[in-house]
Short mmCIF file of C-alpha atoms in Angstrom, two decimals:
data_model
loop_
_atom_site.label_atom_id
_atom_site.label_comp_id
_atom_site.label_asym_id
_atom_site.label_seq_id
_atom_site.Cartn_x
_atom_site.Cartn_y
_atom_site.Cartn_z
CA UNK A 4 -9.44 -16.66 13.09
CA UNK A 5 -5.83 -17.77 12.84
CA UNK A 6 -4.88 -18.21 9.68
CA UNK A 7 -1.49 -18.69 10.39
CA UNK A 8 -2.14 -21.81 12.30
CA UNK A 9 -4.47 -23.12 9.40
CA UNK A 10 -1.69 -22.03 7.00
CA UNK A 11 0.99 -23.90 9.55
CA UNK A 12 3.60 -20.96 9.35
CA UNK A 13 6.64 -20.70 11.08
CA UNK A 14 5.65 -17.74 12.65
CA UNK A 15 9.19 -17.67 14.40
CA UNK A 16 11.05 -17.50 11.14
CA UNK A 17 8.71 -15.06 10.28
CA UNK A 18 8.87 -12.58 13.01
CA UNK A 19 12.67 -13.16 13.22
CA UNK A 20 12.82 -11.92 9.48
CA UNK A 21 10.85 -8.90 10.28
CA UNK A 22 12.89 -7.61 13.38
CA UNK A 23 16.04 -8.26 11.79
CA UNK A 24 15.52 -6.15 8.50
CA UNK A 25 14.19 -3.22 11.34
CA UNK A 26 17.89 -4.14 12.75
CA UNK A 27 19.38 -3.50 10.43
CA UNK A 28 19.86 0.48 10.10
CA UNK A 29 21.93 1.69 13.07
CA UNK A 30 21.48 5.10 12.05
CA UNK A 31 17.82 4.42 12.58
CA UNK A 32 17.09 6.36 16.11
CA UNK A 33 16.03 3.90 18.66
CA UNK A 34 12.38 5.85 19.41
CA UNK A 35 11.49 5.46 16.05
CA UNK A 36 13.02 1.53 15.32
CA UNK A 37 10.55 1.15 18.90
CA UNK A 38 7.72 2.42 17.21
CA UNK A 39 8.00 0.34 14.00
CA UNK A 40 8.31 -2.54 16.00
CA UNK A 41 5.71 -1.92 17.92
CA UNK A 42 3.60 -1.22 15.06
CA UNK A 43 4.89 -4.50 13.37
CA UNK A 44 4.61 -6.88 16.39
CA UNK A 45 1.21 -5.42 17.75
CA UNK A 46 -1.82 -7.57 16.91
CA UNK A 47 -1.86 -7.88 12.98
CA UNK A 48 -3.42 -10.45 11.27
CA UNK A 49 0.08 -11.33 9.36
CA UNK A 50 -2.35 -11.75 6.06
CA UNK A 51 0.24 -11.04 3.58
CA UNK A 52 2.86 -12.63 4.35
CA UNK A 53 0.76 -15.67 4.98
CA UNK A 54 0.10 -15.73 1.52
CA UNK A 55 3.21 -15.43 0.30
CA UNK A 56 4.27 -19.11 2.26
CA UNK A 57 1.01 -20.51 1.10
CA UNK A 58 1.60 -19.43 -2.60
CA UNK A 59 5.37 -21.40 -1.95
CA UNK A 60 3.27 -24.21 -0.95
CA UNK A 61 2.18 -25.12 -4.79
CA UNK A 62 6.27 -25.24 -6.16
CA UNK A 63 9.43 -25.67 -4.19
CA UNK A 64 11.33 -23.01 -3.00
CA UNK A 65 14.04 -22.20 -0.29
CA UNK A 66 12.27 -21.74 3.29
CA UNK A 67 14.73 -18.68 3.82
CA UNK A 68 13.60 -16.64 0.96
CA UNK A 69 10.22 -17.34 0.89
CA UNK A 70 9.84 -16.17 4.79
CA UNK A 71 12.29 -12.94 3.14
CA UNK A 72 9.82 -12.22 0.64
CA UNK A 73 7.02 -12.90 2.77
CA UNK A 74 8.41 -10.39 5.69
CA UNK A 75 8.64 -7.71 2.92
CA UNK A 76 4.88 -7.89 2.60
CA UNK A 77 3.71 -7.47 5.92
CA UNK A 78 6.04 -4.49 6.09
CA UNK A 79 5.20 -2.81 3.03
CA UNK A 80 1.49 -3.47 4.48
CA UNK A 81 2.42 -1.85 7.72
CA UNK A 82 3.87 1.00 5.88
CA UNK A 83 0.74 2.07 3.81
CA UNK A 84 -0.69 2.26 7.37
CA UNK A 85 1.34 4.87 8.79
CA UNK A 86 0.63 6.85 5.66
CA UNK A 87 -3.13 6.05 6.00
CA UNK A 88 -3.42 6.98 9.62
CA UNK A 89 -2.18 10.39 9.03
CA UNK A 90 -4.97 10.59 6.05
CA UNK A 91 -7.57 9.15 8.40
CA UNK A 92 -6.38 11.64 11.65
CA UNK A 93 -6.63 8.16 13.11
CA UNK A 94 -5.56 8.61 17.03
CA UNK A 95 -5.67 5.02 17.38
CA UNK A 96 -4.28 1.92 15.72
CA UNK A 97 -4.78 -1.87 17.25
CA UNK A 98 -5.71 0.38 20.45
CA UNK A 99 -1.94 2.13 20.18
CA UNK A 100 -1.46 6.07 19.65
CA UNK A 101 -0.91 5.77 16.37
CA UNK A 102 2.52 7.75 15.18
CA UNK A 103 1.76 11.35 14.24
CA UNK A 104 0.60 11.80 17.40
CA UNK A 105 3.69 11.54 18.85
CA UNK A 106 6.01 12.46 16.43
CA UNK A 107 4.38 14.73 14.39
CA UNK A 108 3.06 14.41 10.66
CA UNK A 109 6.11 15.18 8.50
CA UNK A 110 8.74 12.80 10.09
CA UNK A 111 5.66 9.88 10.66
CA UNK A 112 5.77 10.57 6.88
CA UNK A 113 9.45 10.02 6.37
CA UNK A 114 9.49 7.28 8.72
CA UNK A 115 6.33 5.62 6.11
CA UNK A 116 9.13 6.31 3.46
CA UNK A 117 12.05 4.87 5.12
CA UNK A 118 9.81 1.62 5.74
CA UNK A 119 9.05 1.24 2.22
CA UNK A 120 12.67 2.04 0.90
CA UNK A 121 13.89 -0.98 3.54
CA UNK A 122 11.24 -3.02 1.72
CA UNK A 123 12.76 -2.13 -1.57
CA UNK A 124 16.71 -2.67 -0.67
CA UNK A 125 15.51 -6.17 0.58
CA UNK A 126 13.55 -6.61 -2.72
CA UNK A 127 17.01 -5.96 -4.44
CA UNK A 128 19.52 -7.59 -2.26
CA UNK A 129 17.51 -11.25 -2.96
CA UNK A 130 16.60 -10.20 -6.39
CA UNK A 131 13.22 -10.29 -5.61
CA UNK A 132 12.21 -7.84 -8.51
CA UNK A 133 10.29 -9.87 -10.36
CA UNK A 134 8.28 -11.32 -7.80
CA UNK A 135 7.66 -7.76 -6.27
CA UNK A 136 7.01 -5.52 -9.22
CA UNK A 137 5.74 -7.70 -11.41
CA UNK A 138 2.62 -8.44 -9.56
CA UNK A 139 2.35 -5.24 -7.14
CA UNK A 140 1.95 -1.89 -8.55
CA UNK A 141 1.74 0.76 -5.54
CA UNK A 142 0.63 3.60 -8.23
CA UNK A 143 -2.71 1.50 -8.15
CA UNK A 144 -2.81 1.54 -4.73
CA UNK A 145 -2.27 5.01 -4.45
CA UNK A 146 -4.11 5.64 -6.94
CA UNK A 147 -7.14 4.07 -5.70
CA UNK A 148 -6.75 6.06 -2.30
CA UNK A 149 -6.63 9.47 -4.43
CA UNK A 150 -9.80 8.53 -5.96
CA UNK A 151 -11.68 7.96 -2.75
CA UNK A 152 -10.25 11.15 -1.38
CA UNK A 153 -12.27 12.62 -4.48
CA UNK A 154 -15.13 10.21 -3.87
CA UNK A 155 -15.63 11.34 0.37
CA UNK A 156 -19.25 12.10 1.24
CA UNK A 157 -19.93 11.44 -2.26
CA UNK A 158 -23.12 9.19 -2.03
CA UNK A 159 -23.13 8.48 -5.85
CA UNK A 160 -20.53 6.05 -5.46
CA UNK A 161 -21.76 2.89 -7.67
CA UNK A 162 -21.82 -1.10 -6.69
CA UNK A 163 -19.07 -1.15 -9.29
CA UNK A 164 -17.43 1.52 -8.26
CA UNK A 165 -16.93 0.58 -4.77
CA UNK A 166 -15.77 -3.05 -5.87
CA UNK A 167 -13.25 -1.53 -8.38
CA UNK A 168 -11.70 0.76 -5.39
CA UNK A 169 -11.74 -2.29 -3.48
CA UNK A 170 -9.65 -4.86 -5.43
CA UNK A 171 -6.75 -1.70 -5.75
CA UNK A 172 -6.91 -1.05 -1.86
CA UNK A 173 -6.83 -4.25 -0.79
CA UNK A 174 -6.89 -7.43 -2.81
CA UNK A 175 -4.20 -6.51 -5.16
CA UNK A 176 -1.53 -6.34 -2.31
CA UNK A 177 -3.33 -9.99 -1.46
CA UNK A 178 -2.96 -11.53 -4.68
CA UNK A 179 0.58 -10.19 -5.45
CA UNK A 180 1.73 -11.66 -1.66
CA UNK A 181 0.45 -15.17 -2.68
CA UNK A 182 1.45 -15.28 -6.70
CA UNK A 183 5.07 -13.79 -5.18
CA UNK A 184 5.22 -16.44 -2.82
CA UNK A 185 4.01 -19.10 -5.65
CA UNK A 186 6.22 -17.69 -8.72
CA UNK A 187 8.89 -17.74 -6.14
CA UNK A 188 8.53 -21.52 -5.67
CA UNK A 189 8.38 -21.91 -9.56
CA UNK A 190 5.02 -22.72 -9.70
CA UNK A 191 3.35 -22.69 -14.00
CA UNK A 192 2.04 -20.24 -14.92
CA UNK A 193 -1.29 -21.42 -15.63
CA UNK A 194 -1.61 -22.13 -11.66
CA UNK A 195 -0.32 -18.99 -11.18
CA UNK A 196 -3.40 -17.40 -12.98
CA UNK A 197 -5.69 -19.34 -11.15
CA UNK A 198 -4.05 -18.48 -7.60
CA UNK A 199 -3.81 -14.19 -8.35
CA UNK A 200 -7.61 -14.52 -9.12
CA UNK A 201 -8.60 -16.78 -6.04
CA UNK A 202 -6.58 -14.00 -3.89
CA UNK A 203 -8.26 -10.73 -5.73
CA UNK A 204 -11.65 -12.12 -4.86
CA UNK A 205 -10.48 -13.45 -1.59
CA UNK A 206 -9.32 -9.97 -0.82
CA UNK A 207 -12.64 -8.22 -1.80
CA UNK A 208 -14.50 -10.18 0.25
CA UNK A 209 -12.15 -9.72 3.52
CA UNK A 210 -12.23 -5.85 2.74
CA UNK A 211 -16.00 -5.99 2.56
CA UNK A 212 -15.82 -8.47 6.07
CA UNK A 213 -13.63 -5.66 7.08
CA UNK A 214 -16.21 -2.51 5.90
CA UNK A 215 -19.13 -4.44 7.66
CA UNK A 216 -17.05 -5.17 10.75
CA UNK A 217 -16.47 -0.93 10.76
CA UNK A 218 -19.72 -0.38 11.91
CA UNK A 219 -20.64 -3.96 13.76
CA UNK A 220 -17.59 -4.74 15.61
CA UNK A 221 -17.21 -3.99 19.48
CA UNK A 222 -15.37 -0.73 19.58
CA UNK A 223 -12.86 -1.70 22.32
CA UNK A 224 -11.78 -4.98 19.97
CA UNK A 225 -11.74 -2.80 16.74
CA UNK A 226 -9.58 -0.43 18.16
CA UNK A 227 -11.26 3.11 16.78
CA UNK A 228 -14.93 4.27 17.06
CA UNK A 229 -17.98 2.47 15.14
CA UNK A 230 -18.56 3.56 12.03
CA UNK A 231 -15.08 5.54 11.68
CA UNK A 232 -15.42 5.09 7.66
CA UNK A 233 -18.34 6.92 7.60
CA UNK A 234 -17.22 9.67 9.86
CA UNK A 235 -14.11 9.99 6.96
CA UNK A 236 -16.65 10.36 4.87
CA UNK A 237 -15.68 6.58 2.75
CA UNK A 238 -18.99 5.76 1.47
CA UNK A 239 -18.18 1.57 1.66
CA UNK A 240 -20.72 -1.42 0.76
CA UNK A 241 -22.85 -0.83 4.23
CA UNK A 242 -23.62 2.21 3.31
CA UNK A 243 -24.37 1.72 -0.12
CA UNK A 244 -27.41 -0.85 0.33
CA UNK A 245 -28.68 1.55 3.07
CA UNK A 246 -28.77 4.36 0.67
CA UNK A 247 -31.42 2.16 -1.39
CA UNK A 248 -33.06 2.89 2.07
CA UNK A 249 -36.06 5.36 1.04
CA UNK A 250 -36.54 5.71 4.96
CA UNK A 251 -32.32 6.01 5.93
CA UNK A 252 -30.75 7.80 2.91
CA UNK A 253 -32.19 11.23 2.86
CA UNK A 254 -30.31 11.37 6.37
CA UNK A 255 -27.48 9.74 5.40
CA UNK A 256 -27.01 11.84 2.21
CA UNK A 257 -27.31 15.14 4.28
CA UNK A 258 -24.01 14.06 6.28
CA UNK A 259 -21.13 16.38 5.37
CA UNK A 260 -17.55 16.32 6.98
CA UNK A 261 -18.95 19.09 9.46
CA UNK A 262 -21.90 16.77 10.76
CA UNK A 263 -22.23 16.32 14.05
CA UNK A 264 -20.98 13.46 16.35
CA UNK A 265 -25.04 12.93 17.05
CA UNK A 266 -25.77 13.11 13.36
CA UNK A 267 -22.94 10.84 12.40
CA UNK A 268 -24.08 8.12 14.91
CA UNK A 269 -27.75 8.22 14.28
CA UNK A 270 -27.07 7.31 10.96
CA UNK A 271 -24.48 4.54 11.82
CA UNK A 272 -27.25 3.09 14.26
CA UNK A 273 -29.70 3.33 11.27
CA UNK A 274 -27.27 1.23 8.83
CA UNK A 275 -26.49 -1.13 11.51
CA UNK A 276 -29.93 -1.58 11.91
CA UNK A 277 -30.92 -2.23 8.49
CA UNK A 278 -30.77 -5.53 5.93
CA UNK A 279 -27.53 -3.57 4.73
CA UNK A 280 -25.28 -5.20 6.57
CA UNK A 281 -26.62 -9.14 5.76
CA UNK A 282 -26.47 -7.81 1.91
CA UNK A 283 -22.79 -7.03 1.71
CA UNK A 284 -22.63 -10.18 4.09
CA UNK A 285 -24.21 -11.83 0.87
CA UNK A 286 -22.05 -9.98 -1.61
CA UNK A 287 -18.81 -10.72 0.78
CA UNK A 288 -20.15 -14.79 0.52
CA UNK A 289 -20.10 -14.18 -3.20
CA UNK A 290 -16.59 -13.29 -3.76
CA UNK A 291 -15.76 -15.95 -1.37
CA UNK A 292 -17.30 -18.71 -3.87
CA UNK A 293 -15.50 -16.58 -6.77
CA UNK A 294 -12.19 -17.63 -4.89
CA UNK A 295 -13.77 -21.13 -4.60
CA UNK A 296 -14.15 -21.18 -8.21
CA UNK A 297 -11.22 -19.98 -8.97
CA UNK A 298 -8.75 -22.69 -7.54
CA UNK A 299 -12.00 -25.58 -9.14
CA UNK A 300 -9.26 -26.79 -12.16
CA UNK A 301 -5.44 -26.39 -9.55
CA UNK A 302 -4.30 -29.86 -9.15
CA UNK A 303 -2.71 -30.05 -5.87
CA UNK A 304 -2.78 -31.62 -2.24
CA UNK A 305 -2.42 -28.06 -0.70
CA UNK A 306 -5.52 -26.77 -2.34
CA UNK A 307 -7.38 -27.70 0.78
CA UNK A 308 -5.69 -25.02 2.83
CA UNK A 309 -7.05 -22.44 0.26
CA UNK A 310 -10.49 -24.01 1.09
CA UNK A 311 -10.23 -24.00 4.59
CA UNK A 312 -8.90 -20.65 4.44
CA UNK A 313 -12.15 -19.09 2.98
CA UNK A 314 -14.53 -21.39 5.51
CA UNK A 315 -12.63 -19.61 8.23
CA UNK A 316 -12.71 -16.26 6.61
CA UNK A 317 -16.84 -16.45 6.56
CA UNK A 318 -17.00 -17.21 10.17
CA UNK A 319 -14.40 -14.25 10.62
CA UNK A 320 -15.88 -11.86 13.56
CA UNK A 321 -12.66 -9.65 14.26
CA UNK B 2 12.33 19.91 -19.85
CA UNK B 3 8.71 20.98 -20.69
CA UNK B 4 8.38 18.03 -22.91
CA UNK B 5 9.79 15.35 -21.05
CA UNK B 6 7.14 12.60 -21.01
CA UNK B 7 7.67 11.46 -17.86
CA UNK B 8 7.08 15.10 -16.13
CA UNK B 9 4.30 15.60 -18.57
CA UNK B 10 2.64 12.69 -17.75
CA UNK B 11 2.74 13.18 -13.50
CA UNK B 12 2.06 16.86 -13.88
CA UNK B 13 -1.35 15.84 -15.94
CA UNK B 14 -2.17 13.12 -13.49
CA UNK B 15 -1.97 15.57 -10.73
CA UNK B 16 -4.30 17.99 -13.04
CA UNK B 17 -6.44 15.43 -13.56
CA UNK B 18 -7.13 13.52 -10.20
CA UNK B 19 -6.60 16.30 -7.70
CA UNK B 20 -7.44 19.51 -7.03
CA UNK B 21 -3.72 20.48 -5.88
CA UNK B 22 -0.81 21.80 -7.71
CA UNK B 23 2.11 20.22 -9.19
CA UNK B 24 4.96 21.00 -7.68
CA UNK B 25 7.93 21.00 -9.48
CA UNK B 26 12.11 21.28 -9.35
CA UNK B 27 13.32 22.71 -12.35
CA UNK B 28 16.69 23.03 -11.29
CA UNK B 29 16.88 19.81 -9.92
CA UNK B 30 15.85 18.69 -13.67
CA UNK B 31 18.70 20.78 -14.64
CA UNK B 32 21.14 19.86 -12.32
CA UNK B 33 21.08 16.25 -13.30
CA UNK B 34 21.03 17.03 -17.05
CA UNK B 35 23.75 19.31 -16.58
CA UNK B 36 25.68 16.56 -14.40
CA UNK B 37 25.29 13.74 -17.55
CA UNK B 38 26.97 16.15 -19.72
CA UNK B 39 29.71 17.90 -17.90
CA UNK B 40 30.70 14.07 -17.29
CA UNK B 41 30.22 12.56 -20.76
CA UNK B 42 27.59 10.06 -20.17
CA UNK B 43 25.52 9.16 -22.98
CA UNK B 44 22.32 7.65 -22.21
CA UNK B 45 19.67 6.22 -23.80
CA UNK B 46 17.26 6.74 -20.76
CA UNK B 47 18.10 10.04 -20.44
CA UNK B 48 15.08 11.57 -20.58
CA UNK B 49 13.73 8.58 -17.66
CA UNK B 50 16.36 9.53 -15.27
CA UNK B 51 16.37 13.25 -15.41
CA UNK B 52 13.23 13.43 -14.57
CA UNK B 53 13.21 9.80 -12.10
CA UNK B 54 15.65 12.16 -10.23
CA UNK B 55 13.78 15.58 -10.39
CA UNK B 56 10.23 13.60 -9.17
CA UNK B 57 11.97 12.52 -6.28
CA UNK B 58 12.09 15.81 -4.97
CA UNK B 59 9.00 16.15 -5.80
CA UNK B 60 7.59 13.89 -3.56
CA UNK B 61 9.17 15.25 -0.55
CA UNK B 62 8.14 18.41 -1.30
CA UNK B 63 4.78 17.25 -1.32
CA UNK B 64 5.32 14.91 1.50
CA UNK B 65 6.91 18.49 3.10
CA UNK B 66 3.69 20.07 2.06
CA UNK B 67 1.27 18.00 3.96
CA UNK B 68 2.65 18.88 7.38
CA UNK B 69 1.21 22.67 6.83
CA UNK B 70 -1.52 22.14 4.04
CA UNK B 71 -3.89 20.61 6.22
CA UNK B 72 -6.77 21.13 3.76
CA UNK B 73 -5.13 18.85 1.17
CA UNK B 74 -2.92 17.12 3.04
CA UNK B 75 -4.37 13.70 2.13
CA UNK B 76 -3.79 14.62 -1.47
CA UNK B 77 -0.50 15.42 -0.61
CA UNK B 78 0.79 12.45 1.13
CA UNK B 79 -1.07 9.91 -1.79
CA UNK B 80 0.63 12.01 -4.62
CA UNK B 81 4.13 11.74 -2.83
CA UNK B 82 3.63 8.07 -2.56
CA UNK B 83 2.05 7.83 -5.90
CA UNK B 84 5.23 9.34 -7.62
CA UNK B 85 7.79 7.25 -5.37
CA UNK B 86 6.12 4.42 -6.83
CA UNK B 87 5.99 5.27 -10.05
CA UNK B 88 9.33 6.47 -10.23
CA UNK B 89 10.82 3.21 -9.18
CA UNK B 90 7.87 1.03 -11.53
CA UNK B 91 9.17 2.87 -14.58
CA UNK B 92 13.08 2.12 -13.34
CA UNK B 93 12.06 -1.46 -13.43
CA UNK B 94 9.91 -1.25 -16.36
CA UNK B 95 12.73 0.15 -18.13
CA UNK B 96 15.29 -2.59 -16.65
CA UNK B 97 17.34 -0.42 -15.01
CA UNK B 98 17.67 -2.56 -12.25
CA UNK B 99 21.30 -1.32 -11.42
CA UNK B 100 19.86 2.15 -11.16
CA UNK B 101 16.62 1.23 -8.87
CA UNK B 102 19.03 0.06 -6.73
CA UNK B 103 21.15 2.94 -6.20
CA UNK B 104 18.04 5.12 -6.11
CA UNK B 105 16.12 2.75 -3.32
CA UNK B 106 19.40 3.25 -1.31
CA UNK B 107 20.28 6.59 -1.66
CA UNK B 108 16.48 7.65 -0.54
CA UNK B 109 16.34 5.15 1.93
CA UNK B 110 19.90 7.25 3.46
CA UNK B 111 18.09 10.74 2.68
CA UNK B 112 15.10 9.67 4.50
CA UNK B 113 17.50 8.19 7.81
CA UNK B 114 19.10 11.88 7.15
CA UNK B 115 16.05 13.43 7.51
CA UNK B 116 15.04 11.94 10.70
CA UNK B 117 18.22 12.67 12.43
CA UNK B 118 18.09 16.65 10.72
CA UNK B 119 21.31 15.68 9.14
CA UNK B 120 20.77 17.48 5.40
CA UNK B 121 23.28 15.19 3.64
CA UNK B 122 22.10 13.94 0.20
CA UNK B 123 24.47 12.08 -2.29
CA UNK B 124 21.38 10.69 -4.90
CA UNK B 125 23.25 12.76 -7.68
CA UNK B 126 26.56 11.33 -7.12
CA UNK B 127 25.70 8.22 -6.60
CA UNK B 128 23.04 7.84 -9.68
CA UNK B 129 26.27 9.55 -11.57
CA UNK B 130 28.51 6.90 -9.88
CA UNK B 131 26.67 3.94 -11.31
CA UNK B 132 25.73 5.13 -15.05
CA UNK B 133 29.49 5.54 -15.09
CA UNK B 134 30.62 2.51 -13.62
CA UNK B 135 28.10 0.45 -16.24
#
């Protein structure tokens, strides 16, 4: 899946924006600059920002501070994963050490912070505010993540529930990347409307894609073990329909943070197993023709890239 | 202090959502309230920036925290971020753009600091800086 082929970005531009905002500090001590690179240029699916240049695509707006604004994403992205790897006690991200391993949990912390703050001095230096704050609210993000911290092992967690934490985690940061890039281009705001709600049901569906791929995907291409939700104890769609299981969820619902490795992957192997994983398939589908209903009234050549985008998301296997 | 609404309303949240405690900087609080009137400066957002600047150290206190509280340390880091954010939403909210932009900087320079155990922190004076310069 490469969107940003389908989405024909300059993926130059765009990586030249990236390293030269991480340039920028010379203060910044080379080991850590090294590791935010790394983290930046490693295999990432450059989602956000490939939003933001496809919003452009439905105004006009200057190349230069679209790819700006569009930069800002993916790092603001990257930086809510340093943050979440510590929460996760990931060891591994896109098969890297991930950061507090080598440097330790406090300053992998500050370094999180310093990424966002260089996020938010670009924001203000293009006078990007509106198009930042207007449509991304962290708190909800954050918010979102406290909530499932309350919700681990918690195998009450609703349909709705799960859809609700969802569209904060994921699609939100989704929508605002592509109504930035779009309000940035001076697109109406009627369009706009119809573009934030294609992206918030776009991005449920990729985070469900993303929740099924947890426990189906190869563990060498995924980067962490199988199932490595579950073993955090976040109860996503997969395990949900399994728990409607009579036969899986009494051993699913006995899992606690101190089950053991065998426990834990018995009960991955059951879900995998099951029709749980072809019914958030369907659900995933679902939201995908939600976005496809969204755009149905936006009136413009480009709208076939938003099509093609969600045929390629469906097939999407990594 | 006890009834600023901003402070009120993150030390409820934190009551509410998690099962840590608040942590709080009174005498930051004070500090910059002291600071606004030993230099004159009427404000109308007063009450938004004393405590904007007293939740910042708040969140690196938690953010401190979660190195040692490995029990809640998840809560930790998310209510850290969760403040930073909402800190610099209400700054923009409010339309003190001038303001969000000396704050962004200013952290962003505390947090370089911090990485190269250099202690320096000029927030206050530079928060001061621009309410007078307006």
């Amino acid at each position: 899946m490469d969107l940003v082929k389908i989405c024909h970005i300059d993926k130059q531009l765009l990586d030249e924006k990236i390293k030269n905002f991480l340039d920028q500090d010379k203060e910044l001590n080379p080991k850590y600059r090294n590791q935010l690179s790394s983290l930046l240029f490693s295999s990432g699916k450059r989602l956000r920002p490939t939003f933001t240049v496809l919003g452009s695509y439905f105004g006009s707006a200057d190349k230069d501070k679209i790819y700006s604004l569009a930069a800002i994403f993916e790092m603001i992205h990257t930086a809510s994963l340093i943050h979440d790897d510590i929460i996760d006690k990931a060891d591994l991200r896109r098969g890297n050490k991930t950061l507090h391993i080598d440097n330790g949990v406090y300053d992998t912390i500050i370094l999180g912070n310093y990424l966002v703050l260089l996020c938010s001095e670009y924001v203000a230096k293009y006078e990007f505010e509106d198009y930042y704050y207007n449509f991304f609210n962290i708190t909800d993000l954050c918010h979102s993540e406290i909530i499932q911290q309350s919700l681990l092992f918690n195998f009450k967690i609703t349909f709705k529930e799960y859809i609700h934490k969802t569209k904060n985690k994921t699609a939100l940061l989704i929508a605002a990347s592509l109504v930035g890039g779009a309000k940035l281009a001076n697109v109406e705001d009627h369009e706009l409307t119809m573009l934030y709600n294609y992206g918030i049901n776009l991005g449920i569906s990729f985070q469900i894609i993303d929740d099924i791929l947890d426990f189906t995907q190869d563990k060498n291409n995924l980067g962490k073990p199988n199932g490595a939700d579950l073993i955090n104890g976040n109860v996503t769609l997969p395990v949900i329909f399994a728990l409607k299981n009579k036969k899986i969820s009494p051993k699913i619902r006995k899992l606690t943070k101190g089950s053991s490795t065998t426990d834990f992957n018995k009960c991955i192997e059951l879900i995998i197993n099951s029709n749980a994983i072809k019914k958030s398939k369907r659900v995933s589908k679902n939201y995908l023709k939600r976005a496809k209903k969204a755009i149905k009234k936006l009136k413009h050549n480009q709208k076939t890239i938003l099509y093609d985008l969600l045929s390629e998301l469906e097939k999407r296997t990594y | 202090m006890e009834n600023n609404h901003y402070i009120k309303k993150i030390s409820h949240y934190v009551m509410n959502n998690t099962p840590v405690n608040f942590i709080f900087h009174k005498n930051k609080y004070y500090e910059f309230n002291d600071r606004l009137v030993q230099e004159h400066i009427i404000n109308e957002h007063s009450e938004l920036l004393c405590a904007s600047y007293s939740l910042f150290y708040t969140t690196l206190s938690f953010h401190k925290r979660a190195e040692t509280d490995s029990k809640y340390q998840p809560y930790d880091i998310l209510l850290g971020d969760y403040i930073s954010s909402y800190v610099a939403e209400l700054l923009y909210k409010n339309q003190l753009i001038d303001i969000l932009k000396v704050f962004t900087l200013s952290s962003k320079k505390i947090m370089l600091n911090i990485l190269n155990n250099d202690d320096d922190d000029s927030l206050l004076d530079d928060i001061i800086k621009a309410l007078k310069s307006r």
